[in-house]
Amino acid sequence: MRTGAGGIFLNKRERVFKKLARVMVLTCAAGFFTGTVSAETVKLSLADSVQMALENNRSIKQALTDVDAAHWSLSEARRSMGPRLTWESTAARIGGEAYESARAFGSEKYHYNYGNTGTIAMPVYNAALSAQRRAARYALSAADLALEQTKQSVRLTATKGYFNILQARNLVKIREDAVATLTVHLNDVNAQLRAGTVARADVLASEVELANAAQNLTTAKNTYEIAVAALNNVIGLPADAQLQIEDELRYVAYEPSLADCTDYALLNRADGAAAVYAVRRAEAGVRAARAGYLPTVSRAIAGEHAFGSEHTSSNQWSAGLRASWNAFDNGVTDAQVQAAKAALRKAEEAEAATEEQIRLDVRTAYLNLRAAE
């Protein structure tokens, strides 16, 4: 039986840590993930996570609006090559000395002249409109690819978030096992101390290890909750929704070589294809600017009927071709061409930079994969 102040302090400390150990053992026995599933718990698989992210992600919805805008811009460019109907009406009051004689005969009427002209015109040759239409098609293709790139990014984010939860959950289980093991070890060391086979320093060391393990468990649980909240944000669920995931982390061998992965990425990455279309769009911009050097030709049909006029004339109509050519514009077209060429060079540099980035991304991911293996 222990006596003295040291013995009383040790007994008190042992009672505290025994109580702490019982609590930790009960917690570990209950398990962090085996509690009752609440009404807000959502069963989720990887496929479900990706699908929900694609349906609810706001970045994708924004990219969809860009596709709609590009579609209507292409529609505008196509319709600009079609026929146009213009209608012009005029009404004018006529007076002056030429009509004083009418007043002399007692006429009190005001004299008016009315005109009404309709014109149908359709471009026959317009290089600028043709280039704008090509540019609009490339812009729509680029918008579609930007949408696909956004979807790929969302898929990656959802997949990462899903596996982060699996990793965090496994870490919690590991920390729980460590706490349980150290709790049993502390009980054994206390029993050995009572038998006189170990020193008090061994008890203190075991207590410190248990306290550190308990802190690590708390940190792991917090990491798990953050991972759940992050995935909820990606897939459109409330941040506090609980997820029930049945999958387990497992290793699957990845066979393709670095060269194969690089070639596949250069061929299929949406951002790479979008950069190509950006170059084509810039080329169309150069052609549109050069169209200022060329004439434009259109067909026109016009008719006139002066109705309600006191000075009636015979109905008239005309049909034929109308050509216009800006022979001299003081270098405006040349400046526009040079600006379009500069934009083309920028697009070409952006395409090269995108290809270099794709190669770097693939190499980095591949080497990280092999290191993880």
CSV table of C-alpha atoms in Angstrom, one decimal:
chain,number,residue,atom,x,y,z
A,1,MET,CA,0.0,0.0,0.0
A,2,ARG,CA,1.4,3.4,-1.0
A,3,THR,CA,1.8,6.1,1.5
A,4,GLY,CA,2.9,9.7,1.4
A,5,ALA,CA,2.1,12.6,-0.8
A,6,GLY,CA,3.7,10.9,-3.9
A,7,GLY,CA,1.6,7.9,-3.4
A,8,ILE,CA,-1.6,9.9,-3.0
A,9,PHE,CA,-0.8,11.9,-6.2
A,10,LEU,CA,-0.1,8.7,-8.2
A,11,ASN,CA,-3.3,7.1,-7.1
A,12,LYS,CA,-5.3,10.2,-8.1
A,13,ARG,CA,-3.5,10.3,-11.5
A,14,GLU,CA,-4.1,6.6,-12.1
A,15,ARG,CA,-7.9,7.1,-11.4
A,16,VAL,CA,-8.1,10.0,-13.9
A,17,PHE,CA,-6.3,8.1,-16.7
A,18,LYS,CA,-8.3,4.9,-16.0
A,19,LYS,CA,-11.5,6.9,-16.4
A,20,LEU,CA,-10.1,8.5,-19.6
A,21,ALA,CA,-9.1,5.1,-20.9
A,22,ARG,CA,-12.6,3.6,-20.3
A,23,VAL,CA,-14.1,6.5,-22.2
A,24,MET,CA,-11.8,6.0,-25.1
A,25,VAL,CA,-12.3,2.3,-25.2
A,26,LEU,CA,-16.1,2.8,-25.3
A,27,THR,CA,-15.7,5.3,-28.1
A,28,CYS,CA,-13.5,3.1,-30.2
A,29,ALA,CA,-15.8,0.1,-29.5
A,30,ALA,CA,-18.8,2.1,-30.7
A,31,GLY,CA,-16.8,3.1,-33.8
A,32,PHE,CA,-16.8,6.4,-35.5
A,33,PHE,CA,-18.8,5.2,-38.5
A,34,THR,CA,-21.2,2.7,-37.0
A,35,GLY,CA,-23.6,5.1,-35.4
A,36,THR,CA,-27.3,5.3,-36.3
A,37,VAL,CA,-27.8,6.8,-39.8
A,38,SER,CA,-29.7,10.1,-39.5
A,39,ALA,CA,-32.4,11.3,-41.8
A,40,GLU,CA,-29.9,13.6,-43.5
A,41,THR,CA,-27.5,10.9,-44.3
A,42,VAL,CA,-27.1,10.3,-48.1
A,43,LYS,CA,-25.8,7.0,-49.5
A,44,LEU,CA,-23.3,7.8,-52.2
A,45,SER,CA,-21.1,6.0,-54.7
A,46,LEU,CA,-18.4,7.5,-56.9
A,47,ALA,CA,-20.7,7.5,-59.9
A,48,ASP,CA,-23.4,9.2,-57.9
A,49,SER,CA,-20.9,11.9,-56.8
A,50,VAL,CA,-19.8,12.6,-60.3
A,51,GLN,CA,-23.4,12.7,-61.7
A,52,MET,CA,-24.6,15.0,-59.0
A,53,ALA,CA,-21.6,17.3,-59.5
A,54,LEU,CA,-22.3,17.5,-63.2
A,55,GLU,CA,-26.0,18.3,-62.6
A,56,ASN,CA,-25.6,20.9,-59.9
A,57,ASN,CA,-22.2,22.6,-60.5
A,58,ARG,CA,-22.6,26.3,-61.2
A,59,SER,CA,-19.5,26.5,-63.3
A,60,ILE,CA,-21.0,24.1,-65.7
A,61,LYS,CA,-24.2,26.1,-65.8
A,62,GLN,CA,-22.2,29.2,-66.6
A,63,ALA,CA,-20.3,27.4,-69.4
A,64,LEU,CA,-23.7,26.3,-70.8
A,65,THR,CA,-24.7,30.0,-71.1
A,66,ASP,CA,-21.5,30.7,-73.1
A,67,VAL,CA,-22.5,27.9,-75.5
A,68,ASP,CA,-25.9,29.4,-75.9
A,69,ALA,CA,-24.4,32.8,-76.6
A,70,ALA,CA,-22.0,31.3,-79.2
A,71,HIS,CA,-24.9,29.5,-80.8
A,72,TRP,CA,-26.9,32.7,-81.3
A,73,SER,CA,-23.8,34.5,-82.5
A,74,LEU,CA,-23.4,31.9,-85.2
A,75,SER,CA,-27.1,32.2,-86.1
A,76,GLU,CA,-26.7,36.0,-86.4
A,77,ALA,CA,-23.7,35.5,-88.7
A,78,ARG,CA,-25.6,33.1,-90.9
A,79,ARG,CA,-28.7,35.2,-91.1
A,80,SER,CA,-26.6,38.2,-92.1
A,81,MET,CA,-26.0,36.5,-95.5
A,82,GLY,CA,-29.8,36.3,-96.2
A,83,PRO,CA,-32.3,38.7,-97.7
A,84,ARG,CA,-33.2,41.9,-95.9
A,85,LEU,CA,-36.4,43.9,-96.3
A,86,THR,CA,-36.3,47.6,-95.6
A,87,TRP,CA,-39.3,49.9,-95.7
A,88,GLU,CA,-39.0,53.7,-95.9
A,89,SER,CA,-41.9,56.1,-95.6
A,90,THR,CA,-41.7,59.9,-96.0
A,91,ALA,CA,-44.2,62.7,-95.5
A,92,ALA,CA,-43.4,66.4,-96.3
A,93,ARG,CA,-45.4,69.6,-96.3
A,94,ILE,CA,-44.9,71.6,-99.5
A,95,GLY,CA,-45.2,75.4,-99.7
A,96,GLY,CA,-43.6,78.4,-101.2
A,97,GLU,CA,-44.3,80.8,-104.1
A,98,ALA,CA,-45.0,77.9,-106.5
A,99,TYR,CA,-48.3,77.3,-104.7
A,100,GLU,CA,-49.5,80.9,-104.3
A,101,SER,CA,-51.5,80.6,-107.4
A,102,ALA,CA,-53.6,77.9,-105.8
A,103,ARG,CA,-54.4,80.2,-102.9
A,104,ALA,CA,-55.5,82.8,-105.4
A,105,PHE,CA,-58.2,80.5,-106.7
A,106,GLY,CA,-59.5,80.1,-103.1
A,107,SER,CA,-57.8,76.9,-102.2
A,108,GLU,CA,-57.2,76.7,-98.5
A,109,LYS,CA,-55.6,73.3,-98.4
A,110,TYR,CA,-52.1,72.6,-97.3
A,111,HIS,CA,-50.0,70.7,-99.8
A,112,TYR,CA,-48.2,67.5,-98.8
A,113,ASN,CA,-45.9,65.0,-100.5
A,114,TYR,CA,-45.9,61.3,-99.4
A,115,GLY,CA,-43.4,58.6,-100.3
A,116,ASN,CA,-43.3,54.9,-99.5
A,117,THR,CA,-40.4,52.6,-100.7
A,118,GLY,CA,-39.7,48.9,-100.0
A,119,THR,CA,-36.4,47.3,-100.8
A,120,ILE,CA,-35.3,43.7,-100.7
A,121,ALA,CA,-31.5,43.2,-100.7
A,122,MET,CA,-29.4,40.0,-100.4
A,123,PRO,CA,-25.5,39.8,-100.4
A,124,VAL,CA,-24.0,38.1,-103.3
A,125,TYR,CA,-20.4,38.5,-102.4
A,126,ASN,CA,-19.2,39.9,-99.0
A,127,ALA,CA,-15.9,38.6,-97.8
A,128,ALA,CA,-16.3,40.2,-94.4
A,129,LEU,CA,-19.6,38.5,-93.7
A,130,SER,CA,-18.2,35.1,-94.8
A,131,ALA,CA,-15.2,35.4,-92.5
A,132,GLN,CA,-17.4,36.4,-89.6
A,133,ARG,CA,-19.5,33.3,-90.2
A,134,ARG,CA,-16.5,31.1,-90.1
A,135,ALA,CA,-15.2,32.8,-87.0
A,136,ALA,CA,-18.6,32.3,-85.3
A,137,ARG,CA,-18.5,28.6,-86.1
A,138,TYR,CA,-15.0,28.3,-84.5
A,139,ALA,CA,-16.3,30.3,-81.5
A,140,LEU,CA,-19.1,27.8,-81.0
A,141,SER,CA,-16.7,24.9,-81.3
A,142,ALA,CA,-14.5,26.6,-78.7
A,143,ALA,CA,-17.4,27.2,-76.4
A,144,ASP,CA,-18.4,23.5,-76.6
A,145,LEU,CA,-14.9,22.5,-75.8
A,146,ALA,CA,-14.7,24.9,-72.9
A,147,LEU,CA,-17.9,23.3,-71.6
A,148,GLU,CA,-16.3,19.9,-71.8
A,149,GLN,CA,-13.2,21.1,-70.1
A,150,THR,CA,-15.3,22.4,-67.3
A,151,LYS,CA,-17.1,19.1,-67.0
A,152,GLN,CA,-13.8,17.3,-66.9
A,153,SER,CA,-12.6,19.6,-64.1
A,154,VAL,CA,-15.8,19.0,-62.2
A,155,ARG,CA,-15.4,15.2,-62.6
A,156,LEU,CA,-11.9,15.4,-61.3
A,157,THR,CA,-12.8,17.6,-58.3
A,158,ALA,CA,-15.7,15.2,-57.4
A,159,THR,CA,-13.5,12.1,-57.7
A,160,LYS,CA,-10.8,13.7,-55.6
A,161,GLY,CA,-13.3,14.7,-53.0
A,162,TYR,CA,-14.8,11.2,-52.9
A,163,PHE,CA,-11.4,9.5,-52.4
A,164,ASN,CA,-10.4,12.2,-49.9
A,165,ILE,CA,-13.3,11.0,-47.8
A,166,LEU,CA,-12.2,7.4,-48.1
A,167,GLN,CA,-8.7,8.3,-47.1
A,168,ALA,CA,-9.8,10.4,-44.2
A,169,ARG,CA,-12.1,7.6,-43.0
A,170,ASN,CA,-9.3,5.1,-43.1
A,171,LEU,CA,-7.1,7.5,-41.1
A,172,VAL,CA,-9.8,7.8,-38.4
A,173,LYS,CA,-10.0,4.1,-38.1
A,174,ILE,CA,-6.2,3.9,-37.8
A,175,ARG,CA,-6.2,6.6,-35.1
A,176,GLU,CA,-9.0,4.8,-33.2
A,177,ASP,CA,-7.0,1.6,-33.2
A,178,ALA,CA,-4.0,3.4,-31.9
A,179,VAL,CA,-6.0,5.0,-29.1
A,180,ALA,CA,-7.4,1.6,-28.2
A,181,THR,CA,-4.0,-0.1,-28.3
A,182,LEU,CA,-2.4,2.6,-26.2
A,183,THR,CA,-5.2,2.5,-23.7
A,184,VAL,CA,-4.7,-1.2,-23.1
A,185,HIS,CA,-0.9,-0.6,-22.9
A,186,LEU,CA,-1.4,2.1,-20.3
A,187,ASN,CA,-3.5,-0.3,-18.2
A,188,ASP,CA,-0.8,-2.9,-18.5
A,189,VAL,CA,1.9,-0.5,-17.4
A,190,ASN,CA,-0.2,0.7,-14.4
A,191,ALA,CA,-0.6,-3.0,-13.4
A,192,GLN,CA,3.2,-3.5,-13.7
A,193,LEU,CA,3.8,-0.4,-11.7
A,194,ARG,CA,1.6,-1.7,-8.9
A,195,ALA,CA,3.6,-5.0,-9.1
A,196,GLY,CA,6.8,-3.0,-8.9
A,197,THR,CA,8.2,-4.2,-12.2
A,198,VAL,CA,8.3,-0.8,-14.0
A,199,ALA,CA,9.1,2.8,-12.9
A,200,ARG,CA,6.8,5.7,-12.8
A,201,ALA,CA,8.5,7.3,-15.8
A,202,ASP,CA,7.2,4.4,-17.9
A,203,VAL,CA,3.6,5.3,-16.8
A,204,LEU,CA,4.2,8.9,-17.7
A,205,ALA,CA,5.5,8.0,-21.1
A,206,SER,CA,2.5,5.8,-21.8
A,207,GLU,CA,0.2,8.6,-20.7
A,208,VAL,CA,1.8,11.0,-23.1
A,209,GLU,CA,1.6,8.6,-26.0
A,210,LEU,CA,-2.1,8.1,-25.3
A,211,ALA,CA,-2.8,11.8,-25.1
A,212,ASN,CA,-1.0,12.4,-28.4
A,213,ALA,CA,-2.9,9.6,-30.0
A,214,ALA,CA,-6.2,11.0,-28.7
A,215,GLN,CA,-5.2,14.4,-30.2
A,216,ASN,CA,-4.4,12.7,-33.5
A,217,LEU,CA,-7.8,11.1,-33.5
A,218,THR,CA,-9.5,14.4,-33.0
A,219,THR,CA,-7.5,15.9,-35.9
A,220,ALA,CA,-8.4,12.9,-38.1
A,221,LYS,CA,-12.1,13.3,-37.3
A,222,ASN,CA,-11.9,17.0,-38.2
A,223,THR,CA,-10.2,16.2,-41.5
A,224,TYR,CA,-13.0,13.7,-42.3
A,225,GLU,CA,-15.7,16.3,-41.6
A,226,ILE,CA,-13.9,18.8,-43.8
A,227,ALA,CA,-13.6,16.3,-46.6
A,228,VAL,CA,-17.4,15.6,-46.4
A,229,ALA,CA,-18.2,19.3,-46.4
A,230,ALA,CA,-16.0,19.8,-49.4
A,231,LEU,CA,-17.6,17.0,-51.4
A,232,ASN,CA,-21.1,18.3,-50.4
A,233,ASN,CA,-20.2,21.7,-51.9
A,234,VAL,CA,-19.1,20.1,-55.2
A,235,ILE,CA,-22.2,17.9,-55.6
A,236,GLY,CA,-24.7,20.5,-54.4
A,237,LEU,CA,-25.7,19.1,-51.0
A,238,PRO,CA,-25.9,21.1,-47.8
A,239,ALA,CA,-22.5,21.4,-46.1
A,240,ASP,CA,-23.7,19.6,-43.0
A,241,ALA,CA,-25.2,16.6,-44.8
A,242,GLN,CA,-23.8,13.2,-43.7
A,243,LEU,CA,-22.5,10.8,-46.3
A,244,GLN,CA,-22.6,7.0,-46.2
A,245,ILE,CA,-20.0,5.6,-48.5
A,246,GLU,CA,-19.5,1.9,-49.0
A,247,ASP,CA,-16.4,1.9,-51.2
A,248,GLU,CA,-13.0,1.1,-49.9
A,249,LEU,CA,-9.6,2.3,-51.0
A,250,ARG,CA,-7.8,-0.3,-53.2
A,251,TYR,CA,-4.9,-0.4,-55.5
A,252,VAL,CA,-5.5,-0.8,-59.2
A,253,ALA,CA,-2.4,-1.1,-61.5
A,254,TYR,CA,-2.1,1.5,-64.2
A,255,GLU,CA,-0.4,0.0,-67.3
A,256,PRO,CA,-0.1,2.8,-70.0
A,257,SER,CA,3.3,4.3,-70.6
A,258,LEU,CA,4.2,8.0,-70.2
A,259,ALA,CA,4.4,8.4,-74.0
A,260,ASP,CA,0.9,6.8,-74.5
A,261,CYS,CA,-0.6,9.0,-71.8
A,262,THR,CA,0.9,12.2,-73.4
A,263,ASP,CA,-0.3,11.3,-76.9
A,264,TYR,CA,-3.8,10.6,-75.6
A,265,ALA,CA,-3.9,13.8,-73.7
A,266,LEU,CA,-2.8,15.9,-76.7
A,267,LEU,CA,-5.5,14.3,-78.8
A,268,ASN,CA,-8.3,14.4,-76.3
A,269,ARG,CA,-7.8,17.3,-73.8
A,270,ALA,CA,-10.5,19.8,-74.4
A,271,ASP,CA,-8.3,22.8,-73.6
A,272,GLY,CA,-5.9,21.7,-76.3
A,273,ALA,CA,-8.6,21.5,-78.9
A,274,ALA,CA,-10.0,24.8,-77.8
A,275,ALA,CA,-6.7,26.4,-78.3
A,276,VAL,CA,-6.6,25.1,-81.9
A,277,TYR,CA,-10.0,26.6,-82.6
A,278,ALA,CA,-8.9,29.8,-81.1
A,279,VAL,CA,-6.2,30.0,-83.7
A,280,ARG,CA,-8.7,29.2,-86.5
A,281,ARG,CA,-10.9,31.9,-85.2
A,282,ALA,CA,-8.0,34.4,-85.2
A,283,GLU,CA,-7.3,33.4,-88.8
A,284,ALA,CA,-10.9,34.1,-89.7
A,285,GLY,CA,-10.4,37.5,-88.1
A,286,VAL,CA,-7.5,38.2,-90.4
A,287,ARG,CA,-9.6,37.3,-93.4
A,288,ALA,CA,-12.5,39.5,-92.1
A,289,ALA,CA,-10.1,42.4,-91.8
A,290,ARG,CA,-8.7,41.9,-95.3
A,291,ALA,CA,-12.2,42.0,-96.7
A,292,GLY,CA,-11.9,45.7,-96.4
A,293,TYR,CA,-9.7,45.6,-99.5
A,294,LEU,CA,-12.4,43.9,-101.5
A,295,PRO,CA,-15.7,45.0,-103.0
A,296,THR,CA,-19.2,43.9,-101.8
A,297,VAL,CA,-21.9,42.9,-104.2
A,298,SER,CA,-25.6,42.5,-103.4
A,299,ARG,CA,-28.9,42.0,-105.3
A,300,ALA,CA,-31.6,44.5,-104.7
A,301,ILE,CA,-35.3,44.9,-105.7
A,302,ALA,CA,-37.1,48.1,-104.9
A,303,GLY,CA,-40.6,49.4,-105.5
A,304,GLU,CA,-42.3,52.7,-104.8
A,305,HIS,CA,-46.0,53.7,-104.6
A,306,ALA,CA,-46.7,57.3,-103.7
A,307,PHE,CA,-50.1,57.1,-102.0
A,308,GLY,CA,-52.1,60.0,-100.6
A,309,SER,CA,-50.1,62.5,-102.6
A,310,GLU,CA,-51.5,65.5,-104.3
A,311,HIS,CA,-48.7,65.1,-106.8
A,312,THR,CA,-49.3,61.6,-107.9
A,313,SER,CA,-46.8,59.8,-110.1
A,314,SER,CA,-46.6,56.5,-111.8
A,315,ASN,CA,-45.6,53.4,-109.7
A,316,GLN,CA,-41.9,52.6,-110.1
A,317,TRP,CA,-39.8,49.5,-109.4
A,318,SER,CA,-36.1,48.5,-110.0
A,319,ALA,CA,-34.1,45.3,-109.8
A,320,GLY,CA,-30.4,44.6,-110.3
A,321,LEU,CA,-27.0,44.3,-108.7
A,322,ARG,CA,-25.4,46.8,-106.3
A,323,ALA,CA,-21.6,46.9,-105.9
A,324,SER,CA,-19.5,49.1,-103.6
A,325,TRP,CA,-15.8,49.3,-103.1
A,326,ASN,CA,-14.0,51.4,-100.5
A,327,ALA,CA,-11.1,52.4,-102.8
A,328,PHE,CA,-9.3,54.5,-100.2
A,329,ASP,CA,-9.8,54.6,-96.4
A,330,ASN,CA,-6.6,56.3,-95.3
A,331,GLY,CA,-5.0,53.1,-94.1
A,332,VAL,CA,-7.8,52.0,-91.8
A,333,THR,CA,-8.2,48.6,-93.3
A,334,ASP,CA,-4.4,48.0,-93.2
A,335,ALA,CA,-4.4,48.9,-89.5
A,336,GLN,CA,-7.2,46.4,-88.9
A,337,VAL,CA,-5.3,43.7,-90.7
A,338,GLN,CA,-2.2,44.3,-88.7
A,339,ALA,CA,-4.2,44.2,-85.5
A,340,ALA,CA,-5.8,40.9,-86.6
A,341,LYS,CA,-2.4,39.4,-87.4
A,342,ALA,CA,-1.2,40.3,-83.9
A,343,ALA,CA,-4.2,38.6,-82.4
A,344,LEU,CA,-3.4,35.5,-84.5
A,345,ARG,CA,0.2,35.4,-83.3
A,346,LYS,CA,-1.1,35.7,-79.7
A,347,ALA,CA,-3.5,32.8,-80.3
A,348,GLU,CA,-0.7,30.7,-81.8
A,349,GLU,CA,1.5,31.3,-78.8
A,350,ALA,CA,-1.4,30.4,-76.5
A,351,GLU,CA,-1.8,27.1,-78.4
A,352,ALA,CA,1.9,26.3,-78.0
A,353,ALA,CA,1.7,27.2,-74.3
A,354,THR,CA,-1.4,25.0,-73.9
A,355,GLU,CA,0.4,22.0,-75.5
A,356,GLU,CA,3.4,22.5,-73.2
A,357,GLN,CA,1.2,22.7,-70.2
A,358,ILE,CA,-0.6,19.5,-71.2
A,359,ARG,CA,2.7,17.7,-71.5
A,360,LEU,CA,3.8,19.0,-68.1
A,361,ASP,CA,0.4,18.0,-66.5
A,362,VAL,CA,0.7,14.5,-67.8
A,363,ARG,CA,4.3,14.0,-66.8
A,364,THR,CA,3.6,15.4,-63.3
A,365,ALA,CA,0.5,13.2,-62.8
A,366,TYR,CA,2.3,10.1,-64.2
A,367,LEU,CA,5.4,10.5,-61.9
A,368,ASN,CA,3.2,11.2,-58.9
A,369,LEU,CA,1.3,8.0,-59.7
A,370,ARG,CA,4.5,5.9,-59.9
A,371,ALA,CA,5.7,7.5,-56.6
A,372,ALA,CA,2.4,6.6,-55.0
A,373,GLU,CA,2.8,3.0,-56.2
